[in-house]
Amino acid sequence: MSQLLLSALPVVCPNCDGFNPPRSATCVLCGQAMEEAAPAPRPAATTPPRPATPPPVAGPGRPAAVASFPRPGEPTTPPAPPLPPSAVPPGLKPSARTPPPTAAQGLMVEARRAASPAAGTPPPPRAGYGPALPPANTRPPPPVPDNALPPRGGTGATAPVPAGAPPTTTGATARPAPVASRFGLAVIAGTTRGQRYKLPVTGCVVGRQRGAILFPDDVFVSPLHATFLVKDGALFVRDESSASGVYVTFAGTEPLAPRALFSAGQRLFRFTGRVEAPAPVAGRPTPYGSPVPLGQALYGVEEVHMGGRAGRAVVTAAALLTIGQAHCDLAYPNDEGLAGRHCELSPTATGAMLRDLSGGLGTFVRIPPATERQLRPGDRVRLGQHVMQVETLG
């Protein structure tokens, strides 16, 4: 194996580091004898001679094997004539698109004498390594200042920023701060009681998962529950089709339509509307029942339990239906949010009129979904178990 490597690898000159053909005696570049730098040969191990095997004879359609590369000074045998095309197997025939073989490049270099360089001139390149290159700069490039970078909103360089000037943002990233309105909201009931919010002129969204005001712990608040809007110096609230609805207080009286919902204390009620007697059907008997009072309209109010189930109900023909803690048509003595006589209803031609008698505790009515209702300072808004009061800021 060592003889094969010596006959295949080029020899490096110890004087000029030039490459020479295998087994060269002298350097073809500087003329230095290779024998001077060559190490002393080690004694070869005595091994019994192996019988020489005759080289295999190339048969038809079979290439000849080469035992070793020729050594310098040894007579070389002429190459065997190429086989006729008919004798070459189809798999070994060269393609018409295959380029002809060329001599290996990079092993033999041109013989040049090393001349001493003049003063002030760069040293000549070493043979076989190409032109001399300047030393590589391993230092990292200096950082690019921010004012030399193009703006994010477009192309081109920005104007230099003077020293000491505050940093400015481009139009693509600048976001104007919201302008506050003169309205605010204070939470007076719920888990976030005591919190105060200043409403911007662009409005505010309230919900359990979306919005600027979040009530994540209130299970009765929808992900997007309500929106507060500021229009022409007035504050409005809109129900975003929430499941539990938006309830607001009123001053004095409030008209109710049939099936309207209102809240007093911790109770929720529904005005059922007038109870009309069924018209008699010709040819059918009239169902038996109590006589209907003449000249009086029957109407009713029912309590709505959690989940929309109906609870206690009162149907009356009286001029007033009262709700409170005691001595009322619907009395709840243990409800601390109710006054003694909290509110009363009186029937009208189109529904009923609800009157607040709570003395500041408040009676809430539900606004229709996707509609806006104007709010005034001091009004209260109920969203789930949270109650917020409208304030005027200085």
mmCIF file of C-alpha atoms in Angstrom:
data_model
loop_
_atom_site.group_PDB
_atom_site.id
_atom_site.type_symbol
_atom_site.label_atom_id
_atom_site.label_comp_id
_atom_site.label_asym_id
_atom_site.label_seq_id
_atom_site.Cartn_x
_atom_site.Cartn_y
_atom_site.Cartn_z
ATOM 1 C CA MET A 1 0.000 0.000 0.000
ATOM 2 C CA SER A 2 2.896 2.393 0.825
ATOM 3 C CA GLN A 3 4.462 1.831 -2.605
ATOM 4 C CA LEU A 4 1.123 2.527 -4.235
ATOM 5 C CA LEU A 5 0.715 5.816 -2.323
ATOM 6 C CA LEU A 6 4.278 6.876 -3.157
ATOM 7 C CA SER A 7 3.616 6.272 -6.824
ATOM 8 C CA ALA A 8 0.294 8.190 -6.783
ATOM 9 C CA LEU A 9 0.761 11.174 -4.427
ATOM 10 C CA PRO A 10 2.757 14.291 -5.476
ATOM 11 C CA VAL A 11 5.923 15.238 -3.619
ATOM 12 C CA VAL A 12 6.121 18.587 -1.732
ATOM 13 C CA CYS A 13 9.486 20.403 -1.929
ATOM 14 C CA PRO A 14 10.852 21.238 1.566
ATOM 15 C CA ASN A 15 12.461 24.422 0.176
ATOM 16 C CA CYS A 16 9.655 26.143 -1.814
ATOM 17 C CA ASP A 17 6.586 24.036 -0.859
ATOM 18 C CA GLY A 18 5.951 23.330 -4.518
ATOM 19 C CA PHE A 19 4.192 20.238 -5.826
ATOM 20 C CA ASN A 20 6.208 17.772 -7.920
ATOM 21 C CA PRO A 21 5.344 14.553 -9.762
ATOM 22 C CA PRO A 22 5.404 11.323 -7.774
ATOM 23 C CA ARG A 23 8.885 9.935 -7.006
ATOM 24 C CA SER A 24 10.661 13.103 -8.277
ATOM 25 C CA ALA A 25 14.375 13.274 -7.436
ATOM 26 C CA THR A 26 14.686 17.088 -7.756
ATOM 27 C CA CYS A 27 12.175 19.959 -7.487
ATOM 28 C CA VAL A 28 11.045 21.203 -10.873
ATOM 29 C CA LEU A 29 10.628 24.745 -9.431
ATOM 30 C CA CYS A 30 13.743 25.492 -7.405
ATOM 31 C CA GLY A 31 16.025 22.578 -8.293
ATOM 32 C CA GLN A 32 16.374 21.424 -4.684
ATOM 33 C CA ALA A 33 17.279 17.753 -4.369
ATOM 34 C CA MET A 34 14.552 15.718 -2.763
ATOM 35 C CA GLU A 35 17.017 13.251 -1.310
ATOM 36 C CA GLU A 36 18.286 15.795 1.281
ATOM 37 C CA ALA A 37 14.920 16.168 3.052
ATOM 38 C CA ALA A 38 13.887 12.597 2.607
ATOM 39 C CA PRO A 39 14.070 10.546 5.824
ATOM 40 C CA ALA A 40 16.356 7.633 6.139
ATOM 41 C CA PRO A 41 14.774 4.498 4.801
ATOM 42 C CA ARG A 42 13.819 1.895 7.335
ATOM 43 C CA PRO A 43 14.990 -1.671 6.831
ATOM 44 C CA ALA A 44 12.357 -3.648 5.060
ATOM 45 C CA ALA A 45 11.019 -6.692 6.781
ATOM 46 C CA THR A 46 12.210 -9.932 5.353
ATOM 47 C CA THR A 47 9.328 -11.694 3.781
ATOM 48 C CA PRO A 48 9.445 -14.694 1.551
ATOM 49 C CA PRO A 49 9.206 -13.765 -2.106
ATOM 50 C CA ARG A 50 5.799 -14.180 -3.608
ATOM 51 C CA PRO A 51 5.506 -15.820 -6.964
ATOM 52 C CA ALA A 52 4.894 -13.296 -9.667
ATOM 53 C CA THR A 53 1.546 -13.613 -11.259
ATOM 54 C CA PRO A 54 1.340 -12.849 -14.894
ATOM 55 C CA PRO A 55 -0.818 -9.849 -15.708
ATOM 56 C CA PRO A 56 -4.284 -10.775 -16.836
ATOM 57 C CA VAL A 57 -4.818 -10.735 -20.511
ATOM 58 C CA ALA A 58 -7.612 -8.566 -21.739
ATOM 59 C CA GLY A 59 -10.160 -10.606 -23.541
ATOM 60 C CA PRO A 60 -12.748 -9.469 -25.955
ATOM 61 C CA GLY A 61 -15.132 -6.972 -24.304
ATOM 62 C CA ARG A 62 -13.047 -6.870 -21.074
ATOM 63 C CA PRO A 63 -10.738 -3.981 -19.988
ATOM 64 C CA ALA A 64 -7.141 -4.763 -18.925
ATOM 65 C CA ALA A 65 -6.256 -4.318 -15.209
ATOM 66 C CA VAL A 66 -3.213 -2.174 -14.232
ATOM 67 C CA ALA A 67 -1.006 -3.590 -11.478
ATOM 68 C CA SER A 68 0.788 -0.342 -10.494
ATOM 69 C CA PHE A 69 1.765 3.049 -11.823
ATOM 70 C CA PRO A 70 5.073 3.212 -13.784
ATOM 71 C CA ARG A 71 8.085 4.333 -11.830
ATOM 72 C CA PRO A 72 10.448 7.053 -13.083
ATOM 73 C CA GLY A 73 13.101 5.622 -15.362
ATOM 74 C CA GLU A 74 11.273 2.386 -16.053
ATOM 75 C CA PRO A 75 10.392 1.559 -19.657
ATOM 76 C CA THR A 76 6.730 1.976 -20.345
ATOM 77 C CA THR A 77 4.834 -0.399 -22.504
ATOM 78 C CA PRO A 78 2.816 1.069 -25.325
ATOM 79 C CA PRO A 79 -0.908 1.124 -24.623
ATOM 80 C CA ALA A 80 -2.995 -1.595 -26.155
ATOM 81 C CA PRO A 81 -4.873 -0.621 -29.286
ATOM 82 C CA PRO A 82 -8.527 0.246 -28.664
ATOM 83 C CA LEU A 83 -11.090 -2.434 -29.281
ATOM 84 C CA PRO A 84 -13.246 -2.220 -32.354
ATOM 85 C CA PRO A 85 -16.765 -0.865 -31.728
ATOM 86 C CA SER A 86 -18.264 -4.265 -32.425
ATOM 87 C CA ALA A 87 -16.269 -5.812 -29.528
ATOM 88 C CA VAL A 88 -17.334 -3.235 -26.873
ATOM 89 C CA PRO A 89 -20.404 -4.296 -24.880
ATOM 90 C CA PRO A 90 -23.435 -1.997 -25.215
ATOM 91 C CA GLY A 91 -23.235 -0.884 -21.577
ATOM 92 C CA LEU A 92 -19.609 0.353 -21.973
ATOM 93 C CA LYS A 93 -19.997 2.313 -25.187
ATOM 94 C CA PRO A 94 -19.421 6.063 -24.566
ATOM 95 C CA SER A 95 -22.349 8.367 -25.270
ATOM 96 C CA ALA A 96 -22.150 10.974 -27.987
ATOM 97 C CA ARG A 97 -22.843 13.654 -25.367
ATOM 98 C CA THR A 98 -19.954 12.548 -23.081
ATOM 99 C CA PRO A 99 -16.972 14.970 -23.419
ATOM 100 C CA PRO A 100 -13.589 13.463 -24.253
ATOM 101 C CA PRO A 101 -11.246 12.810 -21.316
ATOM 102 C CA THR A 102 -8.735 15.554 -20.509
ATOM 103 C CA ALA A 103 -5.564 15.589 -18.478
ATOM 104 C CA ALA A 104 -5.866 16.186 -14.762
ATOM 105 C CA GLN A 105 -5.339 19.832 -13.862
ATOM 106 C CA GLY A 106 -3.675 21.118 -10.735
ATOM 107 C CA LEU A 107 -0.998 18.413 -10.313
ATOM 108 C CA MET A 108 1.689 19.902 -12.562
ATOM 109 C CA VAL A 109 2.679 23.533 -12.172
ATOM 110 C CA GLU A 110 4.876 25.724 -14.291
ATOM 111 C CA ALA A 111 8.517 25.851 -13.282
ATOM 112 C CA ARG A 112 9.448 29.289 -12.012
ATOM 113 C CA ARG A 113 12.421 30.539 -10.099
ATOM 114 C CA ALA A 114 11.758 32.427 -6.868
ATOM 115 C CA ALA A 115 13.194 35.928 -7.251
ATOM 116 C CA SER A 116 13.921 38.155 -4.265
ATOM 117 C CA PRO A 117 11.189 40.823 -4.035
ATOM 118 C CA ALA A 118 12.164 44.460 -4.224
ATOM 119 C CA ALA A 119 11.664 46.780 -1.280
ATOM 120 C CA GLY A 120 8.078 48.023 -0.956
ATOM 121 C CA THR A 121 6.627 45.410 -3.298
ATOM 122 C CA PRO A 122 4.365 42.595 -2.107
ATOM 123 C CA PRO A 123 5.910 39.125 -2.004
ATOM 124 C CA PRO A 124 5.325 36.987 -5.083
ATOM 125 C CA PRO A 125 2.695 34.288 -4.833
ATOM 126 C CA ARG A 126 3.807 30.814 -4.039
ATOM 127 C CA ALA A 127 3.618 28.307 -6.797
ATOM 128 C CA GLY A 128 0.396 26.423 -6.990
ATOM 129 C CA TYR A 129 -1.492 28.763 -4.613
ATOM 130 C CA GLY A 130 -2.563 31.575 -6.943
ATOM 131 C CA PRO A 131 -2.050 35.311 -6.345
ATOM 132 C CA ALA A 132 -1.291 36.593 -2.891
ATOM 133 C CA LEU A 133 -4.368 37.781 -0.984
ATOM 134 C CA PRO A 134 -4.486 40.507 1.666
ATOM 135 C CA PRO A 135 -4.884 39.334 5.252
ATOM 136 C CA ALA A 136 -8.491 38.577 6.159
ATOM 137 C CA ASN A 137 -10.282 41.109 8.357
ATOM 138 C CA THR A 138 -11.690 39.194 11.279
ATOM 139 C CA ARG A 139 -13.199 42.231 13.040
ATOM 140 C CA PRO A 140 -17.033 42.530 12.779
ATOM 141 C CA PRO A 141 -18.437 45.438 10.755
ATOM 142 C CA PRO A 142 -19.517 48.525 12.727
ATOM 143 C CA PRO A 143 -23.226 48.724 13.651
ATOM 144 C CA VAL A 144 -25.502 50.669 11.343
ATOM 145 C CA PRO A 145 -27.213 53.643 13.057
ATOM 146 C CA ASP A 146 -30.997 53.731 13.158
ATOM 147 C CA ASN A 147 -31.226 56.938 11.164
ATOM 148 C CA ALA A 148 -29.454 55.255 8.237
ATOM 149 C CA LEU A 149 -32.028 52.485 7.939
ATOM 150 C CA PRO A 150 -35.014 52.912 5.570
ATOM 151 C CA PRO A 151 -38.373 53.601 7.212
ATOM 152 C CA ARG A 152 -40.816 50.721 7.628
ATOM 153 C CA GLY A 153 -43.580 52.471 5.735
ATOM 154 C CA GLY A 154 -41.566 52.877 2.518
ATOM 155 C CA THR A 155 -38.100 52.982 0.951
ATOM 156 C CA GLY A 156 -35.346 55.499 1.236
ATOM 157 C CA ALA A 157 -33.185 56.818 4.058
ATOM 158 C CA THR A 158 -34.570 58.947 6.837
ATOM 159 C CA ALA A 159 -33.272 62.324 7.797
ATOM 160 C CA PRO A 160 -30.519 62.310 10.435
ATOM 161 C CA VAL A 161 -31.755 62.744 13.971
ATOM 162 C CA PRO A 162 -30.000 65.538 15.880
ATOM 163 C CA ALA A 163 -28.317 64.677 19.140
ATOM 164 C CA GLY A 164 -30.551 64.947 22.167
ATOM 165 C CA ALA A 165 -33.788 64.908 20.148
ATOM 166 C CA PRO A 166 -36.545 62.508 21.324
ATOM 167 C CA PRO A 167 -37.090 59.446 19.114
ATOM 168 C CA THR A 168 -39.895 59.730 16.601
ATOM 169 C CA THR A 169 -41.998 57.012 15.008
ATOM 170 C CA THR A 170 -43.051 56.676 11.403
ATOM 171 C CA GLY A 171 -46.605 56.922 10.187
ATOM 172 C CA ALA A 172 -46.870 53.142 9.781
ATOM 173 C CA THR A 173 -46.189 52.437 13.472
ATOM 174 C CA ALA A 174 -47.463 55.613 15.158
ATOM 175 C CA ARG A 175 -50.795 55.174 16.929
ATOM 176 C CA PRO A 176 -52.475 58.257 18.383
ATOM 177 C CA ALA A 177 -53.413 58.045 22.021
ATOM 178 C CA PRO A 178 -57.175 57.827 22.610
ATOM 179 C CA VAL A 179 -58.779 61.078 23.697
ATOM 180 C CA ALA A 180 -60.811 60.809 26.875
ATOM 181 C CA SER A 181 -64.391 61.984 26.993
ATOM 182 C CA ARG A 182 -66.137 63.637 29.918
ATOM 183 C CA PHE A 183 -67.861 60.372 30.908
ATOM 184 C CA GLY A 184 -66.687 57.619 33.208
ATOM 185 C CA LEU A 185 -67.978 54.372 34.685
ATOM 186 C CA ALA A 186 -67.693 53.288 38.313
ATOM 187 C CA VAL A 187 -68.360 49.669 39.323
ATOM 188 C CA ILE A 188 -70.641 49.747 42.400
ATOM 189 C CA ALA A 189 -71.585 46.032 42.529
ATOM 190 C CA GLY A 190 -69.809 42.856 41.502
ATOM 191 C CA THR A 191 -66.406 41.234 41.978
ATOM 192 C CA THR A 192 -64.578 44.326 40.641
ATOM 193 C CA ARG A 193 -66.417 46.782 42.877
ATOM 194 C CA GLY A 194 -64.531 50.053 43.278
ATOM 195 C CA GLN A 195 -62.968 50.100 39.811
ATOM 196 C CA ARG A 196 -63.354 53.267 37.737
ATOM 197 C CA TYR A 197 -62.968 53.583 33.965
ATOM 198 C CA LYS A 198 -62.548 56.691 31.838
ATOM 199 C CA LEU A 199 -64.391 56.340 28.537
ATOM 200 C CA PRO A 200 -62.670 57.528 25.327
ATOM 201 C CA VAL A 201 -64.500 59.506 22.682
ATOM 202 C CA THR A 202 -64.316 56.474 20.363
ATOM 203 C CA GLY A 203 -66.420 54.321 22.694
ATOM 204 C CA CYS A 204 -65.740 51.262 24.798
ATOM 205 C CA VAL A 205 -66.631 47.547 24.543
ATOM 206 C CA VAL A 206 -67.509 45.464 27.609
ATOM 207 C CA GLY A 207 -67.552 41.681 27.772
ATOM 208 C CA ARG A 208 -66.140 38.567 29.387
ATOM 209 C CA GLN A 209 -63.487 37.880 26.738
ATOM 210 C CA ARG A 210 -63.454 40.886 24.389
ATOM 211 C CA GLY A 211 -63.362 44.582 25.123
ATOM 212 C CA ALA A 212 -61.533 47.221 27.120
ATOM 213 C CA ILE A 213 -63.575 46.411 30.252
ATOM 214 C CA LEU A 214 -63.588 42.699 31.074
ATOM 215 C CA PHE A 215 -65.546 40.726 33.663
ATOM 216 C CA PRO A 216 -63.983 37.257 33.257
ATOM 217 C CA ASP A 217 -65.452 35.872 36.509
ATOM 218 C CA ASP A 218 -69.088 36.751 35.756
ATOM 219 C CA VAL A 219 -70.785 33.750 34.134
ATOM 220 C CA PHE A 220 -73.805 35.883 33.159
ATOM 221 C CA VAL A 221 -71.701 38.202 30.974
ATOM 222 C CA SER A 222 -71.372 37.247 27.301
ATOM 223 C CA PRO A 223 -67.974 37.295 25.540
ATOM 224 C CA LEU A 224 -69.076 40.500 23.774
ATOM 225 C CA HIS A 225 -71.849 41.964 25.906
ATOM 226 C CA ALA A 226 -72.344 45.700 25.388
ATOM 227 C CA THR A 227 -70.835 48.808 23.798
ATOM 228 C CA PHE A 228 -70.725 52.338 25.224
ATOM 229 C CA LEU A 229 -70.812 55.068 22.567
ATOM 230 C CA VAL A 230 -70.180 58.799 22.770
ATOM 231 C CA LYS A 231 -72.157 60.775 20.185
ATOM 232 C CA ASP A 232 -72.509 64.565 20.041
ATOM 233 C CA GLY A 233 -71.479 64.919 23.673
ATOM 234 C CA ALA A 234 -73.972 62.288 24.911
ATOM 235 C CA LEU A 235 -73.379 58.747 26.179
ATOM 236 C CA PHE A 236 -75.263 55.740 24.804
ATOM 237 C CA VAL A 237 -75.226 52.022 25.572
ATOM 238 C CA ARG A 238 -76.037 49.243 23.106
ATOM 239 C CA ASP A 239 -76.827 45.600 23.783
ATOM 240 C CA GLU A 240 -74.718 43.381 21.505
ATOM 241 C CA SER A 241 -77.371 40.610 21.485
ATOM 242 C CA SER A 242 -76.115 39.260 24.810
ATOM 243 C CA ALA A 243 -77.685 36.265 26.514
ATOM 244 C CA SER A 244 -78.511 37.976 29.814
ATOM 245 C CA GLY A 245 -79.264 41.424 28.406
ATOM 246 C CA VAL A 246 -78.432 45.002 29.402
ATOM 247 C CA TYR A 247 -80.544 46.659 32.111
ATOM 248 C CA VAL A 248 -80.609 50.395 32.866
ATOM 249 C CA THR A 249 -82.309 52.451 35.554
ATOM 250 C CA PHE A 250 -84.888 55.141 34.844
ATOM 251 C CA ALA A 251 -86.253 58.126 36.677
ATOM 252 C CA GLY A 252 -89.965 58.257 37.447
ATOM 253 C CA THR A 253 -91.954 55.994 35.125
ATOM 254 C CA GLU A 254 -91.132 53.716 32.199
ATOM 255 C CA PRO A 255 -93.616 52.236 29.668
ATOM 256 C CA LEU A 256 -93.548 48.457 29.311
ATOM 257 C CA ALA A 257 -94.585 46.411 26.290
ATOM 258 C CA PRO A 258 -95.978 42.883 26.663
ATOM 259 C CA ARG A 259 -93.239 40.308 27.441
ATOM 260 C CA ALA A 260 -90.868 43.057 28.620
ATOM 261 C CA LEU A 261 -88.343 42.252 31.365
ATOM 262 C CA PHE A 262 -87.466 44.402 34.386
ATOM 263 C CA SER A 263 -85.413 43.856 37.538
ATOM 264 C CA ALA A 264 -85.862 44.918 41.170
ATOM 265 C CA GLY A 265 -83.269 43.999 43.791
ATOM 266 C CA GLN A 266 -81.974 40.516 42.928
ATOM 267 C CA ARG A 267 -85.240 39.505 41.225
ATOM 268 C CA LEU A 268 -86.109 39.388 37.545
ATOM 269 C CA PHE A 269 -89.729 39.801 36.358
ATOM 270 C CA ARG A 270 -91.632 39.606 33.091
ATOM 271 C CA PHE A 271 -94.748 41.599 32.279
ATOM 272 C CA THR A 272 -97.038 39.064 30.584
ATOM 273 C CA GLY A 273 -99.446 41.649 29.206
ATOM 274 C CA ARG A 274 -103.180 41.524 29.124
ATOM 275 C CA VAL A 275 -104.996 38.266 29.666
ATOM 276 C CA GLU A 276 -107.707 38.221 27.021
ATOM 277 C CA ALA A 277 -110.721 35.919 27.315
ATOM 278 C CA PRO A 278 -111.017 33.549 24.361
ATOM 279 C CA ALA A 279 -113.775 34.438 21.919
ATOM 280 C CA PRO A 280 -116.669 31.955 21.825
ATOM 281 C CA VAL A 281 -116.708 29.571 18.868
ATOM 282 C CA ALA A 282 -120.022 28.935 17.172
ATOM 283 C CA GLY A 283 -121.208 25.374 17.622
ATOM 284 C CA ARG A 284 -118.827 24.613 20.516
ATOM 285 C CA PRO A 285 -119.523 24.844 24.250
ATOM 286 C CA THR A 286 -117.809 27.549 26.343
ATOM 287 C CA PRO A 287 -115.265 26.220 28.905
ATOM 288 C CA TYR A 288 -116.351 26.724 32.491
ATOM 289 C CA GLY A 289 -114.486 29.213 34.698
ATOM 290 C CA SER A 290 -114.712 32.139 37.078
ATOM 291 C CA PRO A 291 -116.529 35.170 35.773
ATOM 292 C CA VAL A 292 -114.412 37.930 34.232
ATOM 293 C CA PRO A 293 -114.761 41.288 36.039
ATOM 294 C CA LEU A 294 -116.764 43.679 33.896
ATOM 295 C CA GLY A 295 -114.913 46.818 32.776
ATOM 296 C CA GLN A 296 -111.561 45.647 34.152
ATOM 297 C CA ALA A 297 -108.525 44.340 32.286
ATOM 298 C CA LEU A 298 -106.648 41.310 33.469
ATOM 299 C CA TYR A 299 -102.831 41.479 33.339
ATOM 300 C CA GLY A 300 -100.059 39.588 35.018
ATOM 301 C CA VAL A 301 -96.442 39.648 36.187
ATOM 302 C CA GLU A 302 -94.317 36.513 36.641
ATOM 303 C CA GLU A 303 -90.953 35.953 38.228
ATOM 304 C CA VAL A 304 -88.189 34.567 35.975
ATOM 305 C CA HIS A 305 -85.783 32.136 37.588
ATOM 306 C CA MET A 306 -82.254 31.333 36.466
ATOM 307 C CA GLY A 307 -82.209 29.720 33.042
ATOM 308 C CA GLY A 308 -85.482 31.385 31.935
ATOM 309 C CA ARG A 309 -87.863 29.231 33.981
ATOM 310 C CA ALA A 310 -91.064 30.830 35.256
ATOM 311 C CA GLY A 311 -91.636 31.223 38.999
ATOM 312 C CA ARG A 312 -94.315 32.962 41.008
ATOM 313 C CA ALA A 313 -96.941 34.805 39.010
ATOM 314 C CA VAL A 314 -99.747 37.236 39.807
ATOM 315 C CA VAL A 315 -102.711 37.889 37.523
ATOM 316 C CA THR A 316 -104.948 40.715 38.647
ATOM 317 C CA ALA A 317 -107.527 43.208 37.454
ATOM 318 C CA ALA A 318 -106.579 45.815 40.052
ATOM 319 C CA ALA A 319 -105.393 49.237 39.058
ATOM 320 C CA LEU A 320 -101.962 48.672 40.682
ATOM 321 C CA LEU A 321 -99.661 45.677 41.124
ATOM 322 C CA THR A 322 -96.959 46.208 43.716
ATOM 323 C CA ILE A 323 -93.572 44.543 44.306
ATOM 324 C CA GLY A 324 -91.454 44.934 47.451
ATOM 325 C CA GLN A 325 -90.332 43.416 50.736
ATOM 326 C CA ALA A 326 -93.647 43.421 52.566
ATOM 327 C CA HIS A 327 -97.360 44.067 52.080
ATOM 328 C CA CYS A 328 -97.100 43.822 48.275
ATOM 329 C CA ASP A 329 -98.624 41.593 45.619
ATOM 330 C CA LEU A 330 -95.179 40.045 45.102
ATOM 331 C CA ALA A 331 -93.329 40.265 48.426
ATOM 332 C CA TYR A 332 -89.796 39.031 49.154
ATOM 333 C CA PRO A 333 -88.930 39.739 52.801
ATOM 334 C CA ASN A 334 -85.384 38.322 52.597
ATOM 335 C CA ASP A 335 -84.241 40.353 49.579
ATOM 336 C CA GLU A 336 -82.105 43.153 50.977
ATOM 337 C CA GLY A 337 -81.966 44.872 47.588
ATOM 338 C CA LEU A 338 -85.688 45.606 47.683
ATOM 339 C CA ALA A 339 -87.397 48.501 49.370
ATOM 340 C CA GLY A 340 -90.559 48.042 51.388
ATOM 341 C CA ARG A 341 -92.568 49.075 48.349
ATOM 342 C CA HIS A 342 -90.070 48.979 45.531
ATOM 343 C CA CYS A 343 -92.139 49.503 42.352
ATOM 344 C CA GLU A 344 -95.681 49.280 41.019
ATOM 345 C CA LEU A 345 -97.371 48.609 37.677
ATOM 346 C CA SER A 346 -100.548 50.055 36.250
ATOM 347 C CA PRO A 347 -102.158 48.741 33.041
ATOM 348 C CA THR A 348 -102.460 50.913 29.916
ATOM 349 C CA ALA A 349 -104.079 50.444 26.540
ATOM 350 C CA THR A 350 -100.805 49.218 24.966
ATOM 351 C CA GLY A 351 -99.134 47.554 27.966
ATOM 352 C CA ALA A 352 -98.283 48.866 31.399
ATOM 353 C CA MET A 353 -96.567 51.754 33.155
ATOM 354 C CA LEU A 354 -93.775 50.886 35.606
ATOM 355 C CA ARG A 355 -93.091 53.355 38.433
ATOM 356 C CA ASP A 356 -89.947 53.339 40.588
ATOM 357 C CA LEU A 357 -90.592 53.791 44.330
ATOM 358 C CA SER A 358 -87.260 52.393 45.622
ATOM 359 C CA GLY A 359 -85.914 55.685 46.948
ATOM 360 C CA GLY A 360 -82.530 55.399 45.205
ATOM 361 C CA LEU A 361 -82.086 51.621 45.096
ATOM 362 C CA GLY A 362 -83.184 51.623 41.461
ATOM 363 C CA THR A 363 -85.449 49.618 39.195
ATOM 364 C CA PHE A 364 -83.879 48.304 35.977
ATOM 365 C CA VAL A 365 -85.523 47.695 32.597
ATOM 366 C CA ARG A 366 -83.982 45.644 29.808
ATOM 367 C CA ILE A 367 -83.292 47.476 26.562
ATOM 368 C CA PRO A 368 -84.090 45.674 23.291
ATOM 369 C CA PRO A 369 -81.108 43.896 21.645
ATOM 370 C CA ALA A 370 -79.053 45.837 19.067
ATOM 371 C CA THR A 371 -80.653 49.145 20.112
ATOM 372 C CA GLU A 372 -79.027 52.183 21.723
ATOM 373 C CA ARG A 373 -80.272 53.951 24.839
ATOM 374 C CA GLN A 374 -79.057 57.317 26.045
ATOM 375 C CA LEU A 375 -77.561 57.511 29.517
ATOM 376 C CA ARG A 376 -77.347 60.459 31.885
ATOM 377 C CA PRO A 377 -74.999 61.059 34.808
ATOM 378 C CA GLY A 378 -76.163 58.988 37.758
ATOM 379 C CA ASP A 379 -77.806 56.257 35.657
ATOM 380 C CA ARG A 380 -76.815 52.699 36.454
ATOM 381 C CA VAL A 381 -76.236 49.831 34.007
ATOM 382 C CA ARG A 382 -76.463 46.158 35.004
ATOM 383 C CA LEU A 383 -74.418 43.598 33.065
ATOM 384 C CA GLY A 384 -74.818 40.192 34.660
ATOM 385 C CA GLN A 385 -73.971 40.568 38.344
ATOM 386 C CA HIS A 386 -72.049 43.826 37.815
ATOM 387 C CA VAL A 387 -73.620 47.261 38.187
ATOM 388 C CA MET A 388 -71.857 50.355 36.809
ATOM 389 C CA GLN A 389 -72.811 53.962 37.417
ATOM 390 C CA VAL A 390 -72.322 56.775 34.907
ATOM 391 C CA GLU A 391 -70.136 59.641 36.152
ATOM 392 C CA THR A 392 -69.185 63.024 34.748
ATOM 393 C CA LEU A 393 -65.462 63.770 34.815
ATOM 394 C CA GLY A 394 -64.033 67.219 35.333
#
